[in-house]
Amino acid sequence: MKYQILTAAILAAISVGAMANEKAIESGSELAQVKGCVGCHGMDGIGIGPTFPNLAGQHSTYLVEQLRHYRSGYRNNAIMAGQAVNLTDSEIFDLASFYANQPLR
Ligand code: HEC
C-alpha cells in the first residue's frame, strides 16, 4: 500500500513536470517568433547561414547560461547583446526549452 501511494505520487510529480515543460516549449516557440530569434536561428533552431549557430538539440542549461551571459555582457557579442538585453529569466527559460526540444540535424 505504501509503495502504491509512493508510486502514484512519483507518477503525478513526473506528469506535472512534463506539463510544465510542455508549456515552456510552447511559450518559447511563440517568443522565438515574437522576439525575432527565428530570423537568424531558424524556426527549427537551425541557423539560416554559416555565421548563425544552430540551437536545435542543444542542452537547455547551456542555452540559458549563454543568454544570461549575453544579457549581462559577460559574453560580448554586439548582435546577441541587443537580442538578450530585455529578456526576463522566464523568457530565457522558455526560449531555451523550445530550442533544446528541436530535433538535432
Ligand atoms: C540578427 C541575427 C540574430 C538574432 C535575431 C538572434 N541571434 Fe542569437 N546569435 C546570433 C549570432 C551571430 C550568434 C553568435 C554570436 C557569438 O559569436 O557569440 C548568436 C548566438 C546565440 C546563442 C549562443 C549559441 C552558442 O552556441 O553558444 C544563443 C543561445 C542565441 N543566439 C539565442 C538567441 C535567441 C533566444 C534569440 C531571440 C531572442 C536570438 N538568439 C536572436 C544571431 C542572432
PDB file of C-alpha atoms and ligand atoms in Angstrom:
ATOM      1  CA  MET A   1       0.000   0.000   0.000  1.00  0.00           C
ATOM      2  CA  LYS A   2       2.736   2.393   0.996  1.00  0.00           C
ATOM      3  CA  TYR A   3       4.561   1.669  -2.254  1.00  0.00           C
ATOM      4  CA  GLN A   4       1.429   2.182  -4.337  1.00  0.00           C
ATOM      5  CA  ILE A   5       0.903   5.616  -2.828  1.00  0.00           C
ATOM      6  CA  LEU A   6       4.551   6.434  -3.352  1.00  0.00           C
ATOM      7  CA  THR A   7       4.403   5.266  -6.978  1.00  0.00           C
ATOM      8  CA  ALA A   8       1.253   7.322  -7.608  1.00  0.00           C
ATOM      9  CA  ALA A   9       2.903  10.376  -6.056  1.00  0.00           C
ATOM     10  CA  ILE A  10       6.008   9.946  -8.204  1.00  0.00           C
ATOM     11  CA  LEU A  11       3.946   9.496 -11.387  1.00  0.00           C
ATOM     12  CA  ALA A  12       1.896  12.600 -10.563  1.00  0.00           C
ATOM     13  CA  ALA A  13       5.070  14.613  -9.969  1.00  0.00           C
ATOM     14  CA  ILE A  14       6.518  13.437 -13.286  1.00  0.00           C
ATOM     15  CA  SER A  15       3.395  14.358 -15.263  1.00  0.00           C
ATOM     16  CA  VAL A  16       3.196  17.798 -13.616  1.00  0.00           C
ATOM     17  CA  GLY A  17       6.851  18.285 -14.559  1.00  0.00           C
ATOM     18  CA  ALA A  18       6.192  17.185 -18.139  1.00  0.00           C
ATOM     19  CA  MET A  19       3.218  19.542 -18.408  1.00  0.00           C
ATOM     20  CA  ALA A  20       5.298  22.464 -17.134  1.00  0.00           C
ATOM     21  CA  ASN A  21       7.945  21.637 -19.722  1.00  0.00           C
ATOM     22  CA  GLU A  22       5.322  21.389 -22.494  1.00  0.00           C
ATOM     23  CA  LYS A  23       4.126  24.871 -21.532  1.00  0.00           C
ATOM     24  CA  ALA A  24       7.642  26.304 -21.578  1.00  0.00           C
ATOM     25  CA  ILE A  25       8.293  24.826 -25.032  1.00  0.00           C
ATOM     26  CA  GLU A  26       5.060  26.269 -26.404  1.00  0.00           C
ATOM     27  CA  SER A  27       5.709  29.686 -24.915  1.00  0.00           C
ATOM     28  CA  GLY A  28       9.324  29.539 -26.181  1.00  0.00           C
ATOM     29  CA  SER A  29       8.095  28.795 -29.688  1.00  0.00           C
ATOM     30  CA  GLU A  30       5.934  31.936 -29.625  1.00  0.00           C
ATOM     31  CA  LEU A  31       8.700  34.037 -28.090  1.00  0.00           C
ATOM     32  CA  ALA A  32      11.207  32.899 -30.732  1.00  0.00           C
ATOM     33  CA  GLN A  33       8.882  34.341 -33.369  1.00  0.00           C
ATOM     34  CA  VAL A  34       7.799  37.477 -31.498  1.00  0.00           C
ATOM     35  CA  LYS A  35      11.378  38.362 -30.468  1.00  0.00           C
ATOM     36  CA  GLY A  36      12.725  37.611 -33.926  1.00  0.00           C
ATOM     37  CA  CYS A  37      15.167  34.821 -32.965  1.00  0.00           C
ATOM     38  CA  VAL A  38      13.836  32.725 -35.836  1.00  0.00           C
ATOM     39  CA  GLY A  39      15.122  35.337 -38.304  1.00  0.00           C
ATOM     40  CA  CYS A  40      18.672  34.141 -37.631  1.00  0.00           C
ATOM     41  CA  HIS A  41      18.401  30.829 -35.772  1.00  0.00           C
ATOM     42  CA  GLY A  42      15.547  29.459 -37.893  1.00  0.00           C
ATOM     43  CA  MET A  43      12.079  28.202 -36.942  1.00  0.00           C
ATOM     44  CA  ASP A  44      13.588  24.837 -36.080  1.00  0.00           C
ATOM     45  CA  GLY A  45      16.780  26.081 -34.416  1.00  0.00           C
ATOM     46  CA  ILE A  46      18.953  25.547 -37.480  1.00  0.00           C
ATOM     47  CA  GLY A  47      20.838  28.766 -38.251  1.00  0.00           C
ATOM     48  CA  ILE A  48      19.945  30.417 -41.555  1.00  0.00           C
ATOM     49  CA  GLY A  49      23.606  30.637 -42.582  1.00  0.00           C
ATOM     50  CA  PRO A  50      27.085  29.590 -41.505  1.00  0.00           C
ATOM     51  CA  THR A  51      27.559  32.530 -39.125  1.00  0.00           C
ATOM     52  CA  PHE A  52      24.346  31.815 -37.196  1.00  0.00           C
ATOM     53  CA  PRO A  53      24.740  28.989 -34.675  1.00  0.00           C
ATOM     54  CA  ASN A  54      22.361  26.040 -34.616  1.00  0.00           C
ATOM     55  CA  LEU A  55      20.470  25.902 -31.341  1.00  0.00           C
ATOM     56  CA  ALA A  56      18.399  22.788 -32.037  1.00  0.00           C
ATOM     57  CA  GLY A  57      19.042  19.963 -29.622  1.00  0.00           C
ATOM     58  CA  GLN A  58      21.485  21.988 -27.536  1.00  0.00           C
ATOM     59  CA  HIS A  59      21.237  21.460 -23.776  1.00  0.00           C
ATOM     60  CA  SER A  60      18.777  23.941 -22.317  1.00  0.00           C
ATOM     61  CA  THR A  61      21.086  24.594 -19.356  1.00  0.00           C
ATOM     62  CA  TYR A  62      23.781  25.738 -21.783  1.00  0.00           C
ATOM     63  CA  LEU A  63      21.337  27.931 -23.727  1.00  0.00           C
ATOM     64  CA  VAL A  64      20.059  29.556 -20.525  1.00  0.00           C
ATOM     65  CA  GLU A  65      23.614  30.261 -19.427  1.00  0.00           C
ATOM     66  CA  GLN A  66      24.645  31.801 -22.757  1.00  0.00           C
ATOM     67  CA  LEU A  67      21.556  34.024 -22.913  1.00  0.00           C
ATOM     68  CA  ARG A  68      22.243  35.250 -19.379  1.00  0.00           C
ATOM     69  CA  HIS A  69      25.872  35.914 -20.307  1.00  0.00           C
ATOM     70  CA  TYR A  70      24.809  37.963 -23.342  1.00  0.00           C
ATOM     71  CA  ARG A  71      22.308  39.853 -21.202  1.00  0.00           C
ATOM     72  CA  SER A  72      24.919  40.712 -18.566  1.00  0.00           C
ATOM     73  CA  GLY A  73      27.619  41.466 -21.127  1.00  0.00           C
ATOM     74  CA  TYR A  74      29.874  38.676 -19.759  1.00  0.00           C
ATOM     75  CA  ARG A  75      29.687  37.130 -23.234  1.00  0.00           C
ATOM     76  CA  ASN A  76      30.282  40.043 -25.535  1.00  0.00           C
ATOM     77  CA  ASN A  77      28.631  39.955 -28.944  1.00  0.00           C
ATOM     78  CA  ALA A  78      27.057  43.057 -30.454  1.00  0.00           C
ATOM     79  CA  ILE A  79      24.243  41.175 -32.208  1.00  0.00           C
ATOM     80  CA  MET A  80      23.201  38.957 -29.324  1.00  0.00           C
ATOM     81  CA  ALA A  81      23.621  41.657 -26.672  1.00  0.00           C
ATOM     82  CA  GLY A  82      20.792  43.580 -28.325  1.00  0.00           C
ATOM     83  CA  GLN A  83      18.683  40.427 -28.529  1.00  0.00           C
ATOM     84  CA  ALA A  84      19.136  39.350 -24.922  1.00  0.00           C
ATOM     85  CA  VAL A  85      19.142  42.672 -23.090  1.00  0.00           C
ATOM     86  CA  ASN A  86      15.407  42.793 -22.432  1.00  0.00           C
ATOM     87  CA  LEU A  87      14.712  39.093 -21.893  1.00  0.00           C
ATOM     88  CA  THR A  88      13.375  38.077 -18.492  1.00  0.00           C
ATOM     89  CA  ASP A  89      14.616  34.919 -16.733  1.00  0.00           C
ATOM     90  CA  SER A  90      11.373  33.152 -17.542  1.00  0.00           C
ATOM     91  CA  GLU A  91      11.543  34.141 -21.224  1.00  0.00           C
ATOM     92  CA  ILE A  92      15.115  32.835 -21.333  1.00  0.00           C
ATOM     93  CA  PHE A  93      13.981  29.570 -19.747  1.00  0.00           C
ATOM     94  CA  ASP A  94      11.140  29.171 -22.253  1.00  0.00           C
ATOM     95  CA  LEU A  95      13.297  30.026 -25.280  1.00  0.00           C
ATOM     96  CA  ALA A  96      15.962  27.567 -24.116  1.00  0.00           C
ATOM     97  CA  SER A  97      13.337  24.857 -23.535  1.00  0.00           C
ATOM     98  CA  PHE A  98      11.976  25.400 -27.040  1.00  0.00           C
ATOM     99  CA  TYR A  99      15.315  25.270 -28.866  1.00  0.00           C
ATOM    100  CA  ALA A 100      16.599  22.347 -26.785  1.00  0.00           C
ATOM    101  CA  ASN A 101      13.477  20.436 -27.804  1.00  0.00           C
ATOM    102  CA  GLN A 102      14.036  20.897 -31.552  1.00  0.00           C
ATOM    103  CA  PRO A 103      15.441  17.813 -33.256  1.00  0.00           C
ATOM    104  CA  LEU A 104      19.164  17.788 -33.898  1.00  0.00           C
ATOM    105  CA  ARG A 105      20.155  17.536 -37.543  1.00  0.00           C
TER     106      ARG A 105
HETATM  107  C1  HEC B   1      20.344  39.177 -36.193  1.00  0.00           C
HETATM  108  C2  HEC B   1      20.588  37.736 -36.001  1.00  0.00           C
HETATM  109  C3  HEC B   1      20.266  37.114 -34.654  1.00  0.00           C
HETATM  110  C4  HEC B   1      19.074  37.187 -33.956  1.00  0.00           C
HETATM  111  C5  HEC B   1      17.822  37.942 -34.322  1.00  0.00           C
HETATM  112  C6  HEC B   1      19.265  36.348 -32.767  1.00  0.00           C
HETATM  113  N1  HEC B   1      20.516  35.813 -32.765  1.00  0.00           N
HETATM  114 FE1  HEC B   1      21.247  34.513 -31.380  1.00  0.00          FE
HETATM  115  N2  HEC B   1      23.057  34.564 -32.289  1.00  0.00           N
HETATM  116  C7  HEC B   1      23.354  35.255 -33.459  1.00  0.00           C
HETATM  117  C8  HEC B   1      24.792  35.157 -33.719  1.00  0.00           C
HETATM  118  C9  HEC B   1      25.545  35.771 -34.887  1.00  0.00           C
HETATM  119  C10 HEC B   1      25.330  34.374 -32.666  1.00  0.00           C
HETATM  120  C11 HEC B   1      26.811  34.025 -32.409  1.00  0.00           C
HETATM  121  C12 HEC B   1      27.354  35.146 -31.535  1.00  0.00           C
HETATM  122  C13 HEC B   1      28.688  34.870 -30.884  1.00  0.00           C
HETATM  123  O1  HEC B   1      29.659  34.631 -31.590  1.00  0.00           O
HETATM  124  O2  HEC B   1      28.732  34.874 -29.626  1.00  0.00           O
HETATM  125  C14 HEC B   1      24.209  34.007 -31.797  1.00  0.00           C
HETATM  126  C15 HEC B   1      24.327  33.223 -30.669  1.00  0.00           C
HETATM  127  C16 HEC B   1      23.277  32.782 -29.896  1.00  0.00           C
HETATM  128  C17 HEC B   1      23.382  31.833 -28.818  1.00  0.00           C
HETATM  129  C18 HEC B   1      24.648  31.143 -28.335  1.00  0.00           C
HETATM  130  C19 HEC B   1      24.842  29.885 -29.157  1.00  0.00           C
HETATM  131  C20 HEC B   1      26.053  29.083 -28.752  1.00  0.00           C
HETATM  132  O3  HEC B   1      26.246  28.007 -29.353  1.00  0.00           O
HETATM  133  O4  HEC B   1      26.790  29.455 -27.841  1.00  0.00           O
HETATM  134  C21 HEC B   1      22.122  31.671 -28.319  1.00  0.00           C
HETATM  135  C22 HEC B   1      21.710  30.753 -27.176  1.00  0.00           C
HETATM  136  C23 HEC B   1      21.240  32.525 -29.076  1.00  0.00           C
HETATM  137  N3  HEC B   1      21.981  33.178 -30.039  1.00  0.00           N
HETATM  138  C24 HEC B   1      19.873  32.644 -28.871  1.00  0.00           C
HETATM  139  C25 HEC B   1      19.073  33.608 -29.474  1.00  0.00           C
HETATM  140  C26 HEC B   1      17.717  33.907 -29.070  1.00  0.00           C
HETATM  141  C27 HEC B   1      16.953  33.181 -27.977  1.00  0.00           C
HETATM  142  C28 HEC B   1      17.300  34.930 -29.855  1.00  0.00           C
HETATM  143  C29 HEC B   1      15.982  35.678 -29.788  1.00  0.00           C
HETATM  144  C30 HEC B   1      15.720  36.365 -28.529  1.00  0.00           C
HETATM  145  C31 HEC B   1      18.372  35.238 -30.777  1.00  0.00           C
HETATM  146  N4  HEC B   1      19.434  34.433 -30.499  1.00  0.00           N
HETATM  147  C32 HEC B   1      18.307  36.183 -31.789  1.00  0.00           C
HETATM  148  C33 HEC B   1      22.446  35.932 -34.252  1.00  0.00           C
HETATM  149  C34 HEC B   1      21.159  36.252 -33.888  1.00  0.00           C
END
